[in-house]
mmCIF file of C-alpha atoms and ligand atoms in Angstrom:
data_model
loop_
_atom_site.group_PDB
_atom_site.id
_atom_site.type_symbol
_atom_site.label_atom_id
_atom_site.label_comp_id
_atom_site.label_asym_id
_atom_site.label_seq_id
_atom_site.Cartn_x
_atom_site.Cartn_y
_atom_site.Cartn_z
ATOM 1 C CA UNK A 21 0.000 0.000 0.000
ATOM 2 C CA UNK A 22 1.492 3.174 -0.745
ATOM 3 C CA UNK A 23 1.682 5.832 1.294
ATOM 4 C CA UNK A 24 -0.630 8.667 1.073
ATOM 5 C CA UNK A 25 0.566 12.136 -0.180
ATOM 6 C CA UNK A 26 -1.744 14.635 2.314
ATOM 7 C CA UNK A 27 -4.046 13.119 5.047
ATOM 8 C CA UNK A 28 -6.412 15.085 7.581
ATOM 9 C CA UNK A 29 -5.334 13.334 10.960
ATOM 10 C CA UNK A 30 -6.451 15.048 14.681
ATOM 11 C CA UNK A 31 -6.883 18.472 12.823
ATOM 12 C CA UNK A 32 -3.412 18.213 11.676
ATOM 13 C CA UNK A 33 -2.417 17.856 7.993
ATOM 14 C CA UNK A 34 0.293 14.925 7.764
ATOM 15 C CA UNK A 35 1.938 15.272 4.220
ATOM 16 C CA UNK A 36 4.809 13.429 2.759
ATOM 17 C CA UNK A 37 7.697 15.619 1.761
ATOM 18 C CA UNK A 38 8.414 15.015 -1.842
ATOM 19 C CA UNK A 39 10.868 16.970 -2.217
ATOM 20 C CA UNK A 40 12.856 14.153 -0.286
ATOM 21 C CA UNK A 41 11.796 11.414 -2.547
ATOM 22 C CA UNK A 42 12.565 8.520 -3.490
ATOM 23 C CA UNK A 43 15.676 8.323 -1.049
ATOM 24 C CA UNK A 44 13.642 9.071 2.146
ATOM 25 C CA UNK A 45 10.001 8.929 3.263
ATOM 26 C CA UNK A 46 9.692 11.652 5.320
ATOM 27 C CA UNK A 47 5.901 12.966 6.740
ATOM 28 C CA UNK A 48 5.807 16.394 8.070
ATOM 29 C CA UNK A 49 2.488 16.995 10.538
ATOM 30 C CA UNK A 50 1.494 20.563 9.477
ATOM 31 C CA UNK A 51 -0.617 22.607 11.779
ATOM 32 C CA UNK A 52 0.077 26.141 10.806
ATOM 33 C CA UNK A 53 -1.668 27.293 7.301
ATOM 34 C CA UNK A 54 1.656 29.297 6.372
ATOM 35 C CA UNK A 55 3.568 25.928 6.731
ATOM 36 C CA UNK A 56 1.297 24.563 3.910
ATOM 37 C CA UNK A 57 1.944 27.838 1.704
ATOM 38 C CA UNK A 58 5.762 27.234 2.069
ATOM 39 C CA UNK A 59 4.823 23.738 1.311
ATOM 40 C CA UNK A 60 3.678 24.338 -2.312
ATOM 41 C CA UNK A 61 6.005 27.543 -3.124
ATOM 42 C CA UNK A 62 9.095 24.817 -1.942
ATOM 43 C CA UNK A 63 7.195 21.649 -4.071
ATOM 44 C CA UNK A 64 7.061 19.670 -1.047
ATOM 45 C CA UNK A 65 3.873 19.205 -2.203
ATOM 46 C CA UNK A 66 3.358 19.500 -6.164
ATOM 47 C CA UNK A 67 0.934 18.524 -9.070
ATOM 48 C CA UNK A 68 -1.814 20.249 -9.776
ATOM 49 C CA UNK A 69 -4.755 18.460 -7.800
ATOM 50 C CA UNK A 70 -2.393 17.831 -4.868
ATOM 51 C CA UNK A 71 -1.688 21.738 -4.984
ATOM 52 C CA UNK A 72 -5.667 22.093 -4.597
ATOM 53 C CA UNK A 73 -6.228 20.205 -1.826
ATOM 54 C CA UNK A 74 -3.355 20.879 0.712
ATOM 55 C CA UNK A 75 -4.457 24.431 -0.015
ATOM 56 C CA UNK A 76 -7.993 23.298 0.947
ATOM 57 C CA UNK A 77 -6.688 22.054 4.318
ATOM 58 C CA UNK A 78 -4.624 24.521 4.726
ATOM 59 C CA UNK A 79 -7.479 26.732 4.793
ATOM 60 C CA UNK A 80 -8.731 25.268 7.139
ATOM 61 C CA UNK A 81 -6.049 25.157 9.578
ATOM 62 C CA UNK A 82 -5.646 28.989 9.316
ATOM 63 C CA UNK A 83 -9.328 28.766 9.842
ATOM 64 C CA UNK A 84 -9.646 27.133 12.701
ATOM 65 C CA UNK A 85 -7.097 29.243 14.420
ATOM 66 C CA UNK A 86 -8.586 32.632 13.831
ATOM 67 C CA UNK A 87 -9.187 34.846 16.781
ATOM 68 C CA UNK A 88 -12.185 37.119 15.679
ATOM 69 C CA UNK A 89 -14.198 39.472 17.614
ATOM 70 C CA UNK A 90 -17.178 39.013 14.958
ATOM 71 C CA UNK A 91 -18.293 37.209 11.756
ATOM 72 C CA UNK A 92 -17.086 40.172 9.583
ATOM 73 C CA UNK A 93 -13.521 40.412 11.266
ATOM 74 C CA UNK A 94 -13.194 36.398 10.760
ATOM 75 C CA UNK A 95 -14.337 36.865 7.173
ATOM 76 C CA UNK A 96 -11.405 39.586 6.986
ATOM 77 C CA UNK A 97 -8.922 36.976 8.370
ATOM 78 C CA UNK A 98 -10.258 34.324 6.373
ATOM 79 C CA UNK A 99 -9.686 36.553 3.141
ATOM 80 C CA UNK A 100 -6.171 37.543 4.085
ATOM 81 C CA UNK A 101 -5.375 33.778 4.132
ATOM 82 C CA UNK A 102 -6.851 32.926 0.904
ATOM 83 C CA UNK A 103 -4.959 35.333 -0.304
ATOM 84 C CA UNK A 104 -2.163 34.339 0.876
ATOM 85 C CA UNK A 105 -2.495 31.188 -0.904
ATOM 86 C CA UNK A 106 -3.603 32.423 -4.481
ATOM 87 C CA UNK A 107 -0.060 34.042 -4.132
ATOM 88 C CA UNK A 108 1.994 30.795 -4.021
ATOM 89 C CA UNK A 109 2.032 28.695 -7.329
ATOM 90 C CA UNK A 110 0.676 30.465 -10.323
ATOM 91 C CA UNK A 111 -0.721 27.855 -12.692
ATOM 92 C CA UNK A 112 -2.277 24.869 -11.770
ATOM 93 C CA UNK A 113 -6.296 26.037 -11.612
ATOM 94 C CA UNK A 114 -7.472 23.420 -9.124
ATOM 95 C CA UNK A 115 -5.573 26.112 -6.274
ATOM 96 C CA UNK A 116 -7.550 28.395 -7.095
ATOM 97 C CA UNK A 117 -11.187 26.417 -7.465
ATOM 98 C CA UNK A 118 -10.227 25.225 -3.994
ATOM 99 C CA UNK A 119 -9.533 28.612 -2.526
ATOM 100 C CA UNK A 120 -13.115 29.495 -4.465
ATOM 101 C CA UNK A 121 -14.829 26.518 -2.909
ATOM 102 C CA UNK A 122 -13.132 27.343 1.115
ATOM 103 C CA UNK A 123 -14.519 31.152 0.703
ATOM 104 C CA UNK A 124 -17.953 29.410 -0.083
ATOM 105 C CA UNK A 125 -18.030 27.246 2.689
ATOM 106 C CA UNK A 126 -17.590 29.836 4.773
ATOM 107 C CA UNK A 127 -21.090 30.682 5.381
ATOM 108 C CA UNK A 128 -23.650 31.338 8.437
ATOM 109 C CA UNK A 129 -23.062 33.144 11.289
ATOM 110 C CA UNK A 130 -21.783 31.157 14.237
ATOM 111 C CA UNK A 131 -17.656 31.365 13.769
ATOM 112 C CA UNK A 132 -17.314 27.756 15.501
ATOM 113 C CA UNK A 133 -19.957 26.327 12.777
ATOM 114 C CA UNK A 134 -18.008 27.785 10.214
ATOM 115 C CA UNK A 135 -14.494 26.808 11.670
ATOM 116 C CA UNK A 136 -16.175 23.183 10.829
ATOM 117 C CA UNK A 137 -17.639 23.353 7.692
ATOM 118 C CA UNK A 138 -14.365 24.712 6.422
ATOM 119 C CA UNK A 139 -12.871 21.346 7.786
ATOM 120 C CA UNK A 140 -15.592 19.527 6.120
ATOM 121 C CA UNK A 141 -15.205 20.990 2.837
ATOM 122 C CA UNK A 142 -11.828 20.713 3.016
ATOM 123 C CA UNK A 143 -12.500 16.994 3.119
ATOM 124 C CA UNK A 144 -14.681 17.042 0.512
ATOM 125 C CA UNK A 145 -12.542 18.556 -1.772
ATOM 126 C CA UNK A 146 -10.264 15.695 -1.207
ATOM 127 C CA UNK A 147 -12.659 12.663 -1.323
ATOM 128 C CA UNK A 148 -13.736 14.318 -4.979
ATOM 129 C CA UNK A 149 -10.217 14.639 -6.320
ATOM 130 C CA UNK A 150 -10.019 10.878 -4.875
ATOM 131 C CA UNK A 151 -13.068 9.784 -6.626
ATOM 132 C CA UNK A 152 -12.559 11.905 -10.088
ATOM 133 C CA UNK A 153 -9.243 10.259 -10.848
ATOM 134 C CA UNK A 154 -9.843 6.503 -10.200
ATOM 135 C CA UNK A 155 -12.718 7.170 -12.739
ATOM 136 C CA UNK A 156 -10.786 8.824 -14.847
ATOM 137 C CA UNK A 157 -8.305 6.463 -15.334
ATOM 138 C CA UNK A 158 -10.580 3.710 -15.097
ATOM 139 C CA UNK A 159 -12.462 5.632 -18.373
ATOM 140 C CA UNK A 160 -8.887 6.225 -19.835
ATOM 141 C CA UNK A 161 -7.646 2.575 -19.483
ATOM 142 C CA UNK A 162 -9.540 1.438 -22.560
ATOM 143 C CA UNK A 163 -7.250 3.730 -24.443
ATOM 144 C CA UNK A 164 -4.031 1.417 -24.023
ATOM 145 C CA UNK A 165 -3.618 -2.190 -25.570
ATOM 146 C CA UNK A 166 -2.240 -4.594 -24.183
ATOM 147 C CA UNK A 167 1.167 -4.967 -24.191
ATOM 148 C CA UNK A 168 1.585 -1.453 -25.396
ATOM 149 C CA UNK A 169 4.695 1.698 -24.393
ATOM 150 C CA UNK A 170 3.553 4.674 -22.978
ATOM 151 C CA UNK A 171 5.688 7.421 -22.479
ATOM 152 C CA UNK A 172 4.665 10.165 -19.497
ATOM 153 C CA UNK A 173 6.739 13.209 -18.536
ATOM 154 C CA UNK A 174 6.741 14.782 -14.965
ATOM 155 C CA UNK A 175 4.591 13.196 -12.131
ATOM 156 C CA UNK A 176 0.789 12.305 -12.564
ATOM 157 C CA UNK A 177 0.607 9.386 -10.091
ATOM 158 C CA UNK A 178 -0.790 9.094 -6.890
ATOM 159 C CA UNK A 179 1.931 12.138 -5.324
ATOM 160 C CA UNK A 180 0.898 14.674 -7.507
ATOM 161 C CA UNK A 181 -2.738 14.201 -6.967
ATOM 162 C CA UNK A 182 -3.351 12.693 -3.641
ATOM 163 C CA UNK A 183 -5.838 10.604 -5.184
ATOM 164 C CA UNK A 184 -5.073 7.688 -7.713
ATOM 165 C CA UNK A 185 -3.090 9.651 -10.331
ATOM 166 C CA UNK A 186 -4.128 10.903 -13.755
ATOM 167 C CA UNK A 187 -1.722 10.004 -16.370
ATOM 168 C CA UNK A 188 -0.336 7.243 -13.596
ATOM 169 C CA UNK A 189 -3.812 6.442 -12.989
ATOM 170 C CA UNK A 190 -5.010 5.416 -16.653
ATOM 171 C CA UNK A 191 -1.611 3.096 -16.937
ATOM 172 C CA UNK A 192 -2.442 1.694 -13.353
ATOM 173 C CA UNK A 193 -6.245 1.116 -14.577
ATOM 174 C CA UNK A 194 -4.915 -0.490 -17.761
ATOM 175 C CA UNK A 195 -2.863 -3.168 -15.278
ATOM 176 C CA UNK A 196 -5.703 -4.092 -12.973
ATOM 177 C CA UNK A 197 -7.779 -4.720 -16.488
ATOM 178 C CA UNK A 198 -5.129 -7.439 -17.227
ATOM 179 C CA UNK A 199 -2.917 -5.500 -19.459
ATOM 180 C CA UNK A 200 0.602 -5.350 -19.959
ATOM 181 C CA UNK A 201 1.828 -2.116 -19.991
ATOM 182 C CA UNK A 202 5.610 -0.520 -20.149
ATOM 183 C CA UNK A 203 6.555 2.870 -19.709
ATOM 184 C CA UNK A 204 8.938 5.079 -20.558
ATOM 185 C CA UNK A 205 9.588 8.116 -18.436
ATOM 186 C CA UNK A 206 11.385 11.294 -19.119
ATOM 187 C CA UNK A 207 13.587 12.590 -16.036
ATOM 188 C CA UNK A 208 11.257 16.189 -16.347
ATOM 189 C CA UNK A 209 14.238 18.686 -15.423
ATOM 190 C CA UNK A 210 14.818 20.868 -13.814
ATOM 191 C CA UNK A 211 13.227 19.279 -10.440
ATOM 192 C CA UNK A 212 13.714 15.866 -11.768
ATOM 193 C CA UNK A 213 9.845 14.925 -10.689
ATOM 194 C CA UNK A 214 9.865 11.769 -13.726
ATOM 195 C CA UNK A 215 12.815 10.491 -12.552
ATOM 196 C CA UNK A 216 12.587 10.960 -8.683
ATOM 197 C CA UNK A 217 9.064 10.366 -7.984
ATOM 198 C CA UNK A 218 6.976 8.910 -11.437
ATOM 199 C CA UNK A 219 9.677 6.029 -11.745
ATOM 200 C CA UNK A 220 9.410 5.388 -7.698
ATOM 201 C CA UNK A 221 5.414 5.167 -8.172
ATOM 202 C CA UNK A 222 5.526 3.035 -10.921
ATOM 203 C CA UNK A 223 8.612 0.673 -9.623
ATOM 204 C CA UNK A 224 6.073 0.526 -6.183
ATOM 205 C CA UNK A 225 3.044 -0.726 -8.891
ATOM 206 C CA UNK A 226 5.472 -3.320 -10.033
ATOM 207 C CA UNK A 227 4.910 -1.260 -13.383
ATOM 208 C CA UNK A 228 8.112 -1.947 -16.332
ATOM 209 C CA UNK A 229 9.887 1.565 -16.065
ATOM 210 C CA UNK A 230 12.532 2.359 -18.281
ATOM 211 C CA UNK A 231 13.930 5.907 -17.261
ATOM 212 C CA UNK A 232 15.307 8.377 -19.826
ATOM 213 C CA UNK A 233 16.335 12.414 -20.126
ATOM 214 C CA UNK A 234 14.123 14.229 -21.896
ATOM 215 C CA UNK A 235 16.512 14.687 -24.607
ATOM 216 C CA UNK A 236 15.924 11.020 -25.578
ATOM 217 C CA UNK A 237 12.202 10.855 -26.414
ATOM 218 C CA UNK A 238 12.728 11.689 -30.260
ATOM 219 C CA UNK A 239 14.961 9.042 -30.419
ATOM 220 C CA UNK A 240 12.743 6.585 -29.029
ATOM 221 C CA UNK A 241 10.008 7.778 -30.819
ATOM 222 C CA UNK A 242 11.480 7.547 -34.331
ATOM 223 C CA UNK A 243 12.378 3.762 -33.579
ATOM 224 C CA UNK A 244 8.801 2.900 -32.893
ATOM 225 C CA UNK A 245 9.079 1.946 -28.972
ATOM 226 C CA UNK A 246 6.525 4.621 -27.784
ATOM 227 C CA UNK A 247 2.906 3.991 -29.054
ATOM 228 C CA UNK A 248 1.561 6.665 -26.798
ATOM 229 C CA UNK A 249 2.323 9.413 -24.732
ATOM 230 C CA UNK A 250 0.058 9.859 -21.419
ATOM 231 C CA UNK A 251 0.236 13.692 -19.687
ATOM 232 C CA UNK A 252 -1.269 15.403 -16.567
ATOM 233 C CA UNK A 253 -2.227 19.191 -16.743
ATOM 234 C CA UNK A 254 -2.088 22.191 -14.519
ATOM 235 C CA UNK A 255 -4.813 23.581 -16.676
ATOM 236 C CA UNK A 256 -7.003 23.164 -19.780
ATOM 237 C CA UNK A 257 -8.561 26.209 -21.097
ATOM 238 C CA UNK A 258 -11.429 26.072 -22.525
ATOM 239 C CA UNK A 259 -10.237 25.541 -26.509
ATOM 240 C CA UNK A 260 -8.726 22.753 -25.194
ATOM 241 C CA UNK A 261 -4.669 23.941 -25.269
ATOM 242 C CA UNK A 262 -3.666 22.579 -21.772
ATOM 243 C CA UNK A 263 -0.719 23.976 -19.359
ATOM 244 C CA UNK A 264 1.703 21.083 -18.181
ATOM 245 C CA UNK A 265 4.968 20.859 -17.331
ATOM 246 C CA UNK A 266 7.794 22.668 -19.321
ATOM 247 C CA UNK A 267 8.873 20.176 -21.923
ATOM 248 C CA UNK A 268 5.313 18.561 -22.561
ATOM 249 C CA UNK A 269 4.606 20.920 -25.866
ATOM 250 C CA UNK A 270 7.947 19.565 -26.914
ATOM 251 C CA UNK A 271 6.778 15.792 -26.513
ATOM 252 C CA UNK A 272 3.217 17.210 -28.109
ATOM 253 C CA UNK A 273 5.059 18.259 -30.788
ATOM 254 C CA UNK A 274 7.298 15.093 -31.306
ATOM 255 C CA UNK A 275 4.499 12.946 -31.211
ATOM 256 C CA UNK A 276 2.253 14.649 -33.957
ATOM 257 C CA UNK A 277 5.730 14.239 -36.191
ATOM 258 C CA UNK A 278 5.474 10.319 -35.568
ATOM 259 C CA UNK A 279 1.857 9.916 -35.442
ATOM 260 C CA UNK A 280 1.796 9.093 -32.081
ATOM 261 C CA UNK A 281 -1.766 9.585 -30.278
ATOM 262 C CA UNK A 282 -0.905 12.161 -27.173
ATOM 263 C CA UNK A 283 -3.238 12.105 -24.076
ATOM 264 C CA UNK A 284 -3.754 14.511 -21.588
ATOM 265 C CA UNK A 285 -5.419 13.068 -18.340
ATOM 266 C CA UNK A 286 -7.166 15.500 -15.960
ATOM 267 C CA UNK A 287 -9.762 15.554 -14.145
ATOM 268 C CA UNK A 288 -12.769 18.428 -14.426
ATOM 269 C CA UNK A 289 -11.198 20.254 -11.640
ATOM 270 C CA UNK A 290 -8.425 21.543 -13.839
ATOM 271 C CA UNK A 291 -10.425 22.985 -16.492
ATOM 272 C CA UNK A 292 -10.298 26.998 -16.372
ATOM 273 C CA UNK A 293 -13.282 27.758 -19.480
ATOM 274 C CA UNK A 294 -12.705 31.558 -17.938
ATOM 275 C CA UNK A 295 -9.845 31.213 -20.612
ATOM 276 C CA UNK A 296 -10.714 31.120 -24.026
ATOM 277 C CA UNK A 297 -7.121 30.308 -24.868
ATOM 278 C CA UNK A 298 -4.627 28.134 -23.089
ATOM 279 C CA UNK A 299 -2.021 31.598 -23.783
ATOM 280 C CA UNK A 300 -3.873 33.173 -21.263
ATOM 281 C CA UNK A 301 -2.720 30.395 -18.680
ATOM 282 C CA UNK A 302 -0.508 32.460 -16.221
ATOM 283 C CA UNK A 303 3.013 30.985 -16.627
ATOM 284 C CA UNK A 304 4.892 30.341 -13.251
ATOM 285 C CA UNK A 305 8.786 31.447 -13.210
ATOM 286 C CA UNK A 306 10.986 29.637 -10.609
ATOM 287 C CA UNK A 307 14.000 30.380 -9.303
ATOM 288 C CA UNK A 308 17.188 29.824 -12.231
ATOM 289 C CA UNK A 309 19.066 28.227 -9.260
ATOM 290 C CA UNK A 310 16.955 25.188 -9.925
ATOM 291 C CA UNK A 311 18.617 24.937 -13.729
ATOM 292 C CA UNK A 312 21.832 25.859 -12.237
ATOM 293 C CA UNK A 313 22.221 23.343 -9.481
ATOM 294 C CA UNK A 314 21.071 20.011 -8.701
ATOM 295 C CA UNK A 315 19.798 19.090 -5.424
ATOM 296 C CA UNK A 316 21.981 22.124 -4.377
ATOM 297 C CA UNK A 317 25.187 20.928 -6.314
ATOM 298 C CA UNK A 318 25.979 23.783 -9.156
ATOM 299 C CA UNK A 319 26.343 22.134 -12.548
ATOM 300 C CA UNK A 320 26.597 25.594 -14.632
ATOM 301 C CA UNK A 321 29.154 28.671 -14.196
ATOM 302 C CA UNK A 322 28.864 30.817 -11.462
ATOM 303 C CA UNK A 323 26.820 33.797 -12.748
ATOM 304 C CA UNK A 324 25.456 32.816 -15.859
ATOM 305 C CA UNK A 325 21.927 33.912 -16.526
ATOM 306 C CA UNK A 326 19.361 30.511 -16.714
ATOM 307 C CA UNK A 327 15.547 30.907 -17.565
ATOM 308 C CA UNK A 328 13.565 28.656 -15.731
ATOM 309 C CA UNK A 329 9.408 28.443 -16.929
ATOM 310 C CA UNK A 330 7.507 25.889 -15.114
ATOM 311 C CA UNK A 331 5.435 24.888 -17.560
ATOM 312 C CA UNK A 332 4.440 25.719 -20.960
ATOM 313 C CA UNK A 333 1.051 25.394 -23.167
ATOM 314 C CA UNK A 334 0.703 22.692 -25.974
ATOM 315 C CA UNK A 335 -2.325 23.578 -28.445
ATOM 316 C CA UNK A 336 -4.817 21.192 -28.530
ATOM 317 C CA UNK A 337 -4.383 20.470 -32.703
ATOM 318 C CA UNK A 338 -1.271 17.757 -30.994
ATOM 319 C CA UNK A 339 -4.236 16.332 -28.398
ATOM 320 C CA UNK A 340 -5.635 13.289 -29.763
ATOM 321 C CA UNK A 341 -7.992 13.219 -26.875
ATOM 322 C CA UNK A 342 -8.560 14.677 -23.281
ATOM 323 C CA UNK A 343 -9.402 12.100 -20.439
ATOM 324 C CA UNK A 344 -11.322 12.785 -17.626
ATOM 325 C CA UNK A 345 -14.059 11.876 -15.282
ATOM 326 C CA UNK A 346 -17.222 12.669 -17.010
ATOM 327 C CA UNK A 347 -15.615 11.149 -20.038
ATOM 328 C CA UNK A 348 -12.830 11.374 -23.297
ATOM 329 C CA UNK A 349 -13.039 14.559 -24.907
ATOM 330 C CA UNK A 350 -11.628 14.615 -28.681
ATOM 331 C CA UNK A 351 -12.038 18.143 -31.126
ATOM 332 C CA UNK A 352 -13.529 20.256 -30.927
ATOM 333 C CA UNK A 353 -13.313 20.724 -27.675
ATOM 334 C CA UNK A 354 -14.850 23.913 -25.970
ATOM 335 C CA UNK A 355 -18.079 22.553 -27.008
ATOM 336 C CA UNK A 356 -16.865 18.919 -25.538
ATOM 337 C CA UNK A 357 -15.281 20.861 -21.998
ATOM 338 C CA UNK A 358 -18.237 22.743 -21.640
ATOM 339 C CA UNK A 359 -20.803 20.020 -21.999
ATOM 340 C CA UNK A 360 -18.543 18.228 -18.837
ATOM 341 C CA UNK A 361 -18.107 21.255 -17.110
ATOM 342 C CA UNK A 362 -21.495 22.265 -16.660
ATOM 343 C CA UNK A 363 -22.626 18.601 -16.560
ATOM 344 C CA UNK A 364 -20.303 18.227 -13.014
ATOM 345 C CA UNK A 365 -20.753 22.347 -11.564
HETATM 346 O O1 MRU B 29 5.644 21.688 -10.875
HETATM 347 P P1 MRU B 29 4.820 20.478 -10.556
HETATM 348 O O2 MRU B 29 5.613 19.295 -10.142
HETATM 349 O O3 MRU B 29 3.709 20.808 -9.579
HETATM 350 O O4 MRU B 29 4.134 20.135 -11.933
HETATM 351 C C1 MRU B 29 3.259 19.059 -11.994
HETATM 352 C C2 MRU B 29 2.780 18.749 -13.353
HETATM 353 O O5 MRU B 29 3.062 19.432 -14.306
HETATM 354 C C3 MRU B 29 1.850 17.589 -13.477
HETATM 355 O O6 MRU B 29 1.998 16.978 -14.710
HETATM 356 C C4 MRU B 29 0.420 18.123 -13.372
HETATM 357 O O7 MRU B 29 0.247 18.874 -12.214
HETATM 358 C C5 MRU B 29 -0.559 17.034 -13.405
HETATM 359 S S1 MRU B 29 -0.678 16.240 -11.844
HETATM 360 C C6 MRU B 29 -1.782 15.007 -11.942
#
């Protein structure tokens, strides 16, 4: 059984430190809200429904410690720790729909009523994200043959979405069904999240991993060893082009030169149809020290300038399909992401 990424526990939030996988398995027991902000701004806890609900509980934990006078002054509070939230990772949507969804909750007037309906939907949130991507992948599944090669970049397992993965998910699903399935995974610099944590989940599953840098996914391509490539997304606007980690548009675009089909696996809670166009995804900018080091060892010259975009947006003419709960979703697609959207809001 593996372990779980976030977990509620006596009004603490117990989270596994990623950031120290695969070598250790650390859990941190979190009971101050601005220890779950540094949380996500450090990538302790990443990937974009994982994001969504630690801020959720997080929430809640600044919540619950709130000293207010009156509903309006713990409404103020409340606000000033949303806020501080929307402020720490840029792109992935589901923060933001979970910071939406805490404000919500808090409703009424008694301040200890609301204190526990902020816990509750904190839960909620969770059980939902739980529930949306075993169905997803169990919907997804069908996609992969047996005895096929998938290649995945980043992490979309069970880490990044404390639920049963997206892109994981679907080649997890596609086991359980019977099938034989290999993967191949890129290393996803600069954090390393493919090699560190997607190859760890999938060696766990007892799933054939074959690690490579992302440099080497042409390569494989061209001699026919990949027969699809499965993705996870930050966010999917509502024409479909769909936010992921820097270096997926590059694997998009790789794939459409082989004829390859590409997947992107999310579930509902990442689509943003606010956006008409995935360009108008907000693109988060790290620090260049994570180009220029490695797990704090410098592997550049001192001083020279490194650019360092999280993600990047691949247009949805390289998506053969989107996968998610309420279904798969091929062109066109705002009138396919709507339908879903409003069939699930
Ligand atoms: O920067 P990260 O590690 O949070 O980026 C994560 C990704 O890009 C994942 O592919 C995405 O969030 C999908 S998670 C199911």
């Amino acid at each position: 059984m593996m372990a779980r990424a976030l977990e509620w526990i006596d009004g603490r939030l117990r989270m596994l430190d990623q950031s120290e996988l695969p070598e250790d398995q650390v859990f941190v027991n979190l009971d101050n809200y601005r220890d779950v902000v540094s949380a996500i701004k450090e990538m302790r806890v990443r990937g974009a429904p994982a994001i969504g609900v630690a801020a959720a509980y997080g929430i809640a934990l600044g919540a619950s410690s709130i000293e207010a006078a009156n509903k309006d002054d713990f409404l103020t509070q409340l606000n000033q720790i949303t806020q501080t939230f929307a402020a720490s990772r840029p792109t992935a949507v589901n923060l933001f729909r979970a910071i939406g969804r805490m404000k919500k909750a808090a409703e009424g007037d008694d301040i200890a009523e609301m204190k526990k309906s902020l816990i509750n939907e904190a839960k909620r949130i969770h059980e939902e994200e739980e529930t949306a991507t075993k169905e997803l992948s169990r919907l997804g599944a069908d996609l992969l043959k047996d005895g096929c090669t998938v290649l995945t970049h980043c992490n979309a397992g069970p880490l990044a979405t404390a639920g049963y993965g997206t892109a994981l998910g679907v080649i997890k699903a596609a086991k359980e069904q019977g099938k034989k399935v290999s993967v191949f995974v890129t290393e996803t610099r600069p954090l390393l999240q493919g090699a560190r944590l997607t190859a760890w989940e999938l060696m766990e599953e007892g799933i054939p991993v074959t690690l490579i840098t992302d440099s080497m996914a042409g390569y494989f391509m061209r001699r026919r060893e990949i027969d699809c490539v499965i993705v996870g997304a930050d966010r999917i606007a509502a024409n479909g082009h769909t936010a992921n980690k820097i270096g997926t548009y590059s694997l998009a675009v790789l794939a459409n030169a082989h004829g390859i089909p590409f997947y992107v696996a999310a579930p509902t809670s990442t689509i943003d149809l606010s956006l008409t166009s995935g360009y108008q995804i907000p693109i988060e900018e790290r620090s260049p020290e994570e180009v220029t080091h490695i797990k704090g060892i410098p592997i550049a010259p001192k001083g020279v300038r490194a650019a360092n975009p999280a993600f990047d947006v691949t247009p949805h003419a390289y998506i053969t399909a989107i996968i998610t709960e309420k279904g798969i979703i091929r062109a066109p697609y705002t009138e396919g992401l709507r339908t879903i959207v409003s069939e699930s809001s």
